[in-house]
PDB file of C-alpha atoms in Angstrom:
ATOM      1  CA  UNK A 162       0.000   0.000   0.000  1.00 78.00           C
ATOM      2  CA  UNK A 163       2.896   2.303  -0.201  1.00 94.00           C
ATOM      3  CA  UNK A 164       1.696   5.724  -1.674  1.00 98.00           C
ATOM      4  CA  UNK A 165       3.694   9.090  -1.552  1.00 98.00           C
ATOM      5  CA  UNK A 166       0.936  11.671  -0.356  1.00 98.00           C
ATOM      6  CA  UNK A 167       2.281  15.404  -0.056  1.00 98.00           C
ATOM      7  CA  UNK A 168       0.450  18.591   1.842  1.00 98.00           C
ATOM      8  CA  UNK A 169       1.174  22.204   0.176  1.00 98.00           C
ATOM      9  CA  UNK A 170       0.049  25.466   0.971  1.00 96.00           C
ATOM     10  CA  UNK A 171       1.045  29.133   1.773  1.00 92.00           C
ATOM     11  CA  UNK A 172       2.610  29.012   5.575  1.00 86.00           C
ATOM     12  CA  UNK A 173      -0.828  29.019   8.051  1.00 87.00           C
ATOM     13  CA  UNK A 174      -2.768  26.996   5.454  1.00 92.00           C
ATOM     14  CA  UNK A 175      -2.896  24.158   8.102  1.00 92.00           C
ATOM     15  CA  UNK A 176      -0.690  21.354   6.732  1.00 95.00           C
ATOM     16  CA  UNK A 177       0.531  20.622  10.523  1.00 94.00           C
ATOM     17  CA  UNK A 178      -2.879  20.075  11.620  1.00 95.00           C
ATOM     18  CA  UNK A 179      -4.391  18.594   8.552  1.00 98.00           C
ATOM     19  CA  UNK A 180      -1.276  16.226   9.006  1.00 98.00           C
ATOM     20  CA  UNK A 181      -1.631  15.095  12.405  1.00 98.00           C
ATOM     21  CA  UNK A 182      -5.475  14.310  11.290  1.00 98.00           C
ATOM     22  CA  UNK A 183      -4.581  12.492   8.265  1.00 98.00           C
ATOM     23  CA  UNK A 184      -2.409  10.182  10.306  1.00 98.00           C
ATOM     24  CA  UNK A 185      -5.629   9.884  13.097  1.00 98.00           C
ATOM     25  CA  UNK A 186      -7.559   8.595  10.392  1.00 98.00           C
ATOM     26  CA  UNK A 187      -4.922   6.191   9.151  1.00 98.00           C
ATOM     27  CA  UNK A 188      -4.760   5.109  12.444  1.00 98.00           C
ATOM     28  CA  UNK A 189      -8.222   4.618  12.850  1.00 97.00           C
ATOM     29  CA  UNK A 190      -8.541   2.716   9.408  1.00 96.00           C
ATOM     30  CA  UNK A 191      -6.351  -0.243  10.852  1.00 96.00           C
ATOM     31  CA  UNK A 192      -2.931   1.337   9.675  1.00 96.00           C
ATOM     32  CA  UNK A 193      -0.345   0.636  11.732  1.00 97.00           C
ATOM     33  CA  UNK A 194       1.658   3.012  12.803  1.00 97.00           C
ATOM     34  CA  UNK A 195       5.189   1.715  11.852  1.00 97.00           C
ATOM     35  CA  UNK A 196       4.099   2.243   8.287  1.00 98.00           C
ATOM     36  CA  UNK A 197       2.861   5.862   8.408  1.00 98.00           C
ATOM     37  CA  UNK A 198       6.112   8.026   7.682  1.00 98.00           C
ATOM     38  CA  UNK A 199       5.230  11.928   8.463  1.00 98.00           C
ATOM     39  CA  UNK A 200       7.993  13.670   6.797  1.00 98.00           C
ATOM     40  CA  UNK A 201       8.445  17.577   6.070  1.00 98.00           C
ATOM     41  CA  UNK A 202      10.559  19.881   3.508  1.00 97.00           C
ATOM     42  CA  UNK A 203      13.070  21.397   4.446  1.00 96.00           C
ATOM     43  CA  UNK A 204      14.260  18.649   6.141  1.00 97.00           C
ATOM     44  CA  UNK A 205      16.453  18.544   9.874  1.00 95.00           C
ATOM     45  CA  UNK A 206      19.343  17.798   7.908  1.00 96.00           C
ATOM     46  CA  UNK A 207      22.598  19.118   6.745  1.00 96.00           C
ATOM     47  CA  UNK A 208      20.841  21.263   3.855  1.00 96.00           C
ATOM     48  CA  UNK A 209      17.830  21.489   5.469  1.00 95.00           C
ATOM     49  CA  UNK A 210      19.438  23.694   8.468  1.00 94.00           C
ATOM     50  CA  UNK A 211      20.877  25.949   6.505  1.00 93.00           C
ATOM     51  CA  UNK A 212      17.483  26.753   4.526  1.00 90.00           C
ATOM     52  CA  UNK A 213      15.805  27.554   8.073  1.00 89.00           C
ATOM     53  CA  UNK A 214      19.040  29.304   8.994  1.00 88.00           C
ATOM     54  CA  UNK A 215      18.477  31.192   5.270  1.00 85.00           C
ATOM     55  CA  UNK A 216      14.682  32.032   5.922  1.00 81.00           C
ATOM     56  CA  UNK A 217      15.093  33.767   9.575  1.00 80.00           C
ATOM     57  CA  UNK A 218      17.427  36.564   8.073  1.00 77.00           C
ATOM     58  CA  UNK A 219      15.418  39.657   7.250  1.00 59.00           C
ATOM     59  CA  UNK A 220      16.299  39.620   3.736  1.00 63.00           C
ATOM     60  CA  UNK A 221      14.228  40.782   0.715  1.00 63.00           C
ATOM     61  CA  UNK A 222      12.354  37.573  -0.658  1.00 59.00           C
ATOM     62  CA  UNK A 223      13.397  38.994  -3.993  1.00 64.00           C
ATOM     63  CA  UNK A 224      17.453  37.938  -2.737  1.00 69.00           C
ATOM     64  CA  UNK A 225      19.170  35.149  -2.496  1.00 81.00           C
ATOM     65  CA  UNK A 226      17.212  33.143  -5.203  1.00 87.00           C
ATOM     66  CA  UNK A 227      19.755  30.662  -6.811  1.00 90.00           C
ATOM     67  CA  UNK A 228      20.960  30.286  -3.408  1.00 90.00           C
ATOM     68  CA  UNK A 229      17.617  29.070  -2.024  1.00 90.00           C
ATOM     69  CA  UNK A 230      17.201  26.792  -4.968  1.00 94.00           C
ATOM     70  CA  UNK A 231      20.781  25.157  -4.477  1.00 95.00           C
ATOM     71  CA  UNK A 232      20.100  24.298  -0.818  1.00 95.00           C
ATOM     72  CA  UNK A 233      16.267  23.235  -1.135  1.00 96.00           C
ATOM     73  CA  UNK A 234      17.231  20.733  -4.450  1.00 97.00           C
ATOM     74  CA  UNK A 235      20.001  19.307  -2.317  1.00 97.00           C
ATOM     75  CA  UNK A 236      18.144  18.888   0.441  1.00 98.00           C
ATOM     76  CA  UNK A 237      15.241  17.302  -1.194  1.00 98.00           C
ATOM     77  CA  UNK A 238      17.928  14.829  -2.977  1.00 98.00           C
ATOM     78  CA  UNK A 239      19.010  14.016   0.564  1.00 97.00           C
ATOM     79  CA  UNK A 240      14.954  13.712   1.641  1.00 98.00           C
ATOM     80  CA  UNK A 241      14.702  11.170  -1.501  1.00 98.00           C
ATOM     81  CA  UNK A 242      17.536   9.211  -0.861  1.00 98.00           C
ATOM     82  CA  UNK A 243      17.276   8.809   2.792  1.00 97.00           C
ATOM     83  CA  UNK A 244      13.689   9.149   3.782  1.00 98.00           C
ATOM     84  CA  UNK A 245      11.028   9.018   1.197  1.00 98.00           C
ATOM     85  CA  UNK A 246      12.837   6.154  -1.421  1.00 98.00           C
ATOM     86  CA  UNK A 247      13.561   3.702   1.473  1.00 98.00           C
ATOM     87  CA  UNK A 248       9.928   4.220   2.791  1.00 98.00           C
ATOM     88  CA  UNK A 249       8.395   3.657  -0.549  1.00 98.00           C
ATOM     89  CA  UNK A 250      10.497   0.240  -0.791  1.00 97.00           C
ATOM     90  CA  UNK A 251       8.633  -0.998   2.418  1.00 97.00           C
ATOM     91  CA  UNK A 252       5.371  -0.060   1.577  1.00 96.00           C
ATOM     92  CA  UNK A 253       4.599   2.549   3.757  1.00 98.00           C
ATOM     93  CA  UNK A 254       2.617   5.680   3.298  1.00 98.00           C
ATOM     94  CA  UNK A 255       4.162   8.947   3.141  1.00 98.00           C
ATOM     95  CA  UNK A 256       2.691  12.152   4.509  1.00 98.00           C
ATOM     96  CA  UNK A 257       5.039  15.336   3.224  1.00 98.00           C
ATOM     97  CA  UNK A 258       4.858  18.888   4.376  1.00 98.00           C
ATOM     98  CA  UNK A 259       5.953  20.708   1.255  1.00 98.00           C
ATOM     99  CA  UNK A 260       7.508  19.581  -1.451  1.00 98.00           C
ATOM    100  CA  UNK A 261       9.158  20.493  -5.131  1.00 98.00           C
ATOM    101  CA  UNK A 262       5.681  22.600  -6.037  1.00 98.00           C
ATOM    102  CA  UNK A 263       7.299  25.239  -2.724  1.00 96.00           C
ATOM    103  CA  UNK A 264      10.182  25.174  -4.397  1.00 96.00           C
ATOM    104  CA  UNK A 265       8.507  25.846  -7.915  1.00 97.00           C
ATOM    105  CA  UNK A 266       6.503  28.775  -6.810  1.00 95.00           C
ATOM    106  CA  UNK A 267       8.578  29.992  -4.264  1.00 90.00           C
ATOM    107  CA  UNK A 268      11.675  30.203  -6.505  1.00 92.00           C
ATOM    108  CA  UNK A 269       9.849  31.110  -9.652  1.00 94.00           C
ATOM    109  CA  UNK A 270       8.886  34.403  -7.651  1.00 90.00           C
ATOM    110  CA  UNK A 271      12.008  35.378  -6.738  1.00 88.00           C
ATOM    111  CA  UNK A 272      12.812  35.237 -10.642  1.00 91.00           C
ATOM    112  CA  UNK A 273      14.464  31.903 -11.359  1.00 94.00           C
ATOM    113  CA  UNK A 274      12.625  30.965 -14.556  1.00 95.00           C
ATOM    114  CA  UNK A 275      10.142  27.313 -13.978  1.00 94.00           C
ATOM    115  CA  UNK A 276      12.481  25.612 -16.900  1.00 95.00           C
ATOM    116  CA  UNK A 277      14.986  26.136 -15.443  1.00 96.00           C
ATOM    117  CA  UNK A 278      13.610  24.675 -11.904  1.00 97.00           C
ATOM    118  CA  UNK A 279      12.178  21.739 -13.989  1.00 95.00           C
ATOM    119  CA  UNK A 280      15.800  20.673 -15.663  1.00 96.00           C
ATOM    120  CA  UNK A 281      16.893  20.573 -11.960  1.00 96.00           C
ATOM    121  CA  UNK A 282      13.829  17.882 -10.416  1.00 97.00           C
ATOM    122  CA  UNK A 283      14.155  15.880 -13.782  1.00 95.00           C
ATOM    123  CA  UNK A 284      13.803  11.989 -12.615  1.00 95.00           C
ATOM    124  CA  UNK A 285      12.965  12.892  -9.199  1.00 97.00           C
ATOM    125  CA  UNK A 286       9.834  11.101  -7.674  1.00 97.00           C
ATOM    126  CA  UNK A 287       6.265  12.088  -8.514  1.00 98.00           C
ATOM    127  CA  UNK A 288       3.990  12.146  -5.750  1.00 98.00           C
ATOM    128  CA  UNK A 289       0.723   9.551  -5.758  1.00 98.00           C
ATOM    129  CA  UNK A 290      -1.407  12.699  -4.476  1.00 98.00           C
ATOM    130  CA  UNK A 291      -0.979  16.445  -3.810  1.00 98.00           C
ATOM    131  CA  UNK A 292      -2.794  18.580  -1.347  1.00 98.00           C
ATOM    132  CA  UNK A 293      -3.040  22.548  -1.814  1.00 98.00           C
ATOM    133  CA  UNK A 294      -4.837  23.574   0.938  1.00 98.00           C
ATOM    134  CA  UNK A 295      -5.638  27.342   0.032  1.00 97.00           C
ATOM    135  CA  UNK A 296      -6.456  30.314   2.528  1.00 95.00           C
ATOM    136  CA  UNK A 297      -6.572  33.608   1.705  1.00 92.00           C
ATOM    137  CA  UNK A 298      -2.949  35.607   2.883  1.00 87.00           C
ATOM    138  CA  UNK A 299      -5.112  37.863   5.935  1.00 85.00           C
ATOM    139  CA  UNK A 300      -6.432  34.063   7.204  1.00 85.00           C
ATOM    140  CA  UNK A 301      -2.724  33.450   6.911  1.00 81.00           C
ATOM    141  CA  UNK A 302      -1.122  35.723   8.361  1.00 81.00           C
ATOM    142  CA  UNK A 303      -3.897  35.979  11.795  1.00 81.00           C
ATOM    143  CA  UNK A 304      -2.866  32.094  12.425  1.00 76.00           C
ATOM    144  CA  UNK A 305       1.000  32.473  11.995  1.00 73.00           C
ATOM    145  CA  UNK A 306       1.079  36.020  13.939  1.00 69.00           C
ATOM    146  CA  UNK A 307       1.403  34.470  17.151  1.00 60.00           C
ATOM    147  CA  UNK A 308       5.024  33.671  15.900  1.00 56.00           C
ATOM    148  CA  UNK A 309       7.663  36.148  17.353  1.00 48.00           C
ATOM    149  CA  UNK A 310       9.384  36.825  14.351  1.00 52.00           C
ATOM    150  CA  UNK A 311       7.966  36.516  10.752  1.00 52.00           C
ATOM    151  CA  UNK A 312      10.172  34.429   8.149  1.00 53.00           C
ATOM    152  CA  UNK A 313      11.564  35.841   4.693  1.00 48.00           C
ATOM    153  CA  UNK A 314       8.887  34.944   2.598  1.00 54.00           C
ATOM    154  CA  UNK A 315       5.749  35.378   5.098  1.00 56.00           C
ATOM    155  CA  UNK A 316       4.445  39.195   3.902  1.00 71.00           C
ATOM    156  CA  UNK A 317       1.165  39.874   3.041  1.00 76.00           C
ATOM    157  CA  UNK A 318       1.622  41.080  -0.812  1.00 81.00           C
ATOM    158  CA  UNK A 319       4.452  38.396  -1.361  1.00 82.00           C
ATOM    159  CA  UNK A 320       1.922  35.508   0.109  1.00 87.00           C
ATOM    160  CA  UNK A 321      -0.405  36.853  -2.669  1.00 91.00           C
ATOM    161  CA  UNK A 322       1.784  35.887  -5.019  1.00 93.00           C
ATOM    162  CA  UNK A 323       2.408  32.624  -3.374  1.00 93.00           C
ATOM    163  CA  UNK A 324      -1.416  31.712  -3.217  1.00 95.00           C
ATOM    164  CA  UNK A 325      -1.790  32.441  -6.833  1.00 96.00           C
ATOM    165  CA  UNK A 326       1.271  30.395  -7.371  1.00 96.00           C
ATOM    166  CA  UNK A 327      -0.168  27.463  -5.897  1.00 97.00           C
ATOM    167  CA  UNK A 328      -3.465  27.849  -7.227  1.00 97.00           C
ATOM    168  CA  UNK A 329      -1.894  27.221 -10.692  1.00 96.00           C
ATOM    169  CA  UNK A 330       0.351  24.335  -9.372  1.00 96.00           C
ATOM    170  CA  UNK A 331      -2.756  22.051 -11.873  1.00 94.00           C
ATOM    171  CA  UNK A 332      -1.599  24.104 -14.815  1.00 95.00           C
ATOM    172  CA  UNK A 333       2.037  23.278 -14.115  1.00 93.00           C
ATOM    173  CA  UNK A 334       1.965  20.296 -13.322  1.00 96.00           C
ATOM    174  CA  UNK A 335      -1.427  18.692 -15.681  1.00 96.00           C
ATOM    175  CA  UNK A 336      -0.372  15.005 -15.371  1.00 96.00           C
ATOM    176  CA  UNK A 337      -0.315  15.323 -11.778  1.00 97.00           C
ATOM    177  CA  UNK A 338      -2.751  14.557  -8.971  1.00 98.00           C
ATOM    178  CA  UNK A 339      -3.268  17.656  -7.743  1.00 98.00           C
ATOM    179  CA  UNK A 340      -6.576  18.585  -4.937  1.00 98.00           C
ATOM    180  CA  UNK A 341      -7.449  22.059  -4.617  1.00 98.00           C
ATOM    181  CA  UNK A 342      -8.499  22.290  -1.148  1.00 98.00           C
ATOM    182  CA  UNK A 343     -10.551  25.350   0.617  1.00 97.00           C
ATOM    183  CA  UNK A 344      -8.457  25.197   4.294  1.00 96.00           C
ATOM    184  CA  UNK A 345     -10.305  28.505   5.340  1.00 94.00           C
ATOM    185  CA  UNK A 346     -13.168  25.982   6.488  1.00 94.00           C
ATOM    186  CA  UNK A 347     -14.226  24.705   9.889  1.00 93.00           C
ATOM    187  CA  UNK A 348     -10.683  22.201  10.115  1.00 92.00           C
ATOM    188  CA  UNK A 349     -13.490  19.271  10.309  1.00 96.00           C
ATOM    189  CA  UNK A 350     -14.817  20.044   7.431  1.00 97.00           C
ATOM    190  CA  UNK A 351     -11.172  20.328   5.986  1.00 97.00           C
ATOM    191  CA  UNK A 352     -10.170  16.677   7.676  1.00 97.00           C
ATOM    192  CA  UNK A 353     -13.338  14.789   6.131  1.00 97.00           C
ATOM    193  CA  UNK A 354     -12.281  16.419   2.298  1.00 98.00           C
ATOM    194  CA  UNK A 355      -8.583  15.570   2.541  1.00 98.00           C
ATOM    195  CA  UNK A 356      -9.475  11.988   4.559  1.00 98.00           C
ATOM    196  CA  UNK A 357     -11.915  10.957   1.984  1.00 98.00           C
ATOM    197  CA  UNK A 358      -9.745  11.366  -1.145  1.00 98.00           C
ATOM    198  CA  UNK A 359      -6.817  10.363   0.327  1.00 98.00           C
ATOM    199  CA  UNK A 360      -8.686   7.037   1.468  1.00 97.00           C
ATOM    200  CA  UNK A 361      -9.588   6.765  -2.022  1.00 96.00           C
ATOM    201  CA  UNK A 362      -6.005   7.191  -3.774  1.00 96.00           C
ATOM    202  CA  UNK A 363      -4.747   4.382  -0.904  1.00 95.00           C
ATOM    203  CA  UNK A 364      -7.601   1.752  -2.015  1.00 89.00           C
ATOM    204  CA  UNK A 365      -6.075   2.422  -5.487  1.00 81.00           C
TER     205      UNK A 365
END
């Protein structure tokens, strides 16, 4: 049953929660839990670190670009080859916060052009189903304002951008599974969308 099942979203969208409810339900369905992996991009490791070392600076989103997209594509080969390849080969089921679509909109915003982002996740593993769960930038930034210090990319006319970006994630990527979710909903409402398709991808 091993499937490769990935959340995205502009930050406060609710992929933590919607996450942690996906994995309840999994649970609940007679899953066991040794073969649910919940998994998130960037990753704690070498790469990974110094993305969220990258994304506390107070930098101008519009900065740094190419070296954003070096560490995220290394640190996603890292994710493949250590966490999400090994977990496919023993059939388990893979829930990812963020993915390469981040990467494609984030990056393509701050003016690296989509080919060019596309030559660099060539061969790299397609997902069996993709979550955007979409809020509207104010619903945003309310839940992530109890955070101390905002991040790079987390400003109210950038996350415009970023929504948008997502939203056309199905025109990027047409051969791919790709749920538009509306996350601004009562998160039980959002939980009984995201549970039922993903049931229906696993009985695949």
């Amino acid at each position: 049953m091993s499937k490769f099942v990935v959340f995205e979203g502009i930050d406060g969208s609710g992929k933590g929660t919607i996450i942690k409810e996906a994995k309840k339900f999994l649970l609940e369905k007679g899953i066991q839990e040794e073969q649910i992996v919940v998994t998130a991009e960037p990753t704690n490791g070498f790469y990974g670190k110094k993305v969220r070392e990258l994304l506390k600076t107070n930098v101008n989103p519009n900065v740094n670009s190419q070296q954003f997209l070096d560490l995220y594509v290394a640190d996603r080969k890292e994710h493949l080859e250590k966490i999400l390849q090994p977990a496919l080969k023993n059939n388990k089921i893979i829930l990812c916060d963020r993915y390469k679509y981040s990467t494609f909109v984030y990056q393509s915003l701050q003016g690296i052009p989509i080919e060019k982002i596309k030559k660099l996740h060539e061969g790299m593993l397609v997902p069996d189903l993709i979550f955007i769960l979409d809020v509207s930038p104010t619903i945003s930034l309310k839940r992530i304002s109890r955070r101390q210090q905002l991040e790079a990319f987390e400003q109210q006319d950038f996350l415009e951008k970023v929504r948008e970006g997502f939203l056309a994630s199905k025109e990027t990527f047409p051969d791919e599974n790709i749920k538009i979710v509306d996350a601004s909903k009562e998160i039980s409402e959002v939980k009984k969308e995201v549970c039922e398709k993903l049931w229906e991808t696993l009985k695949d």
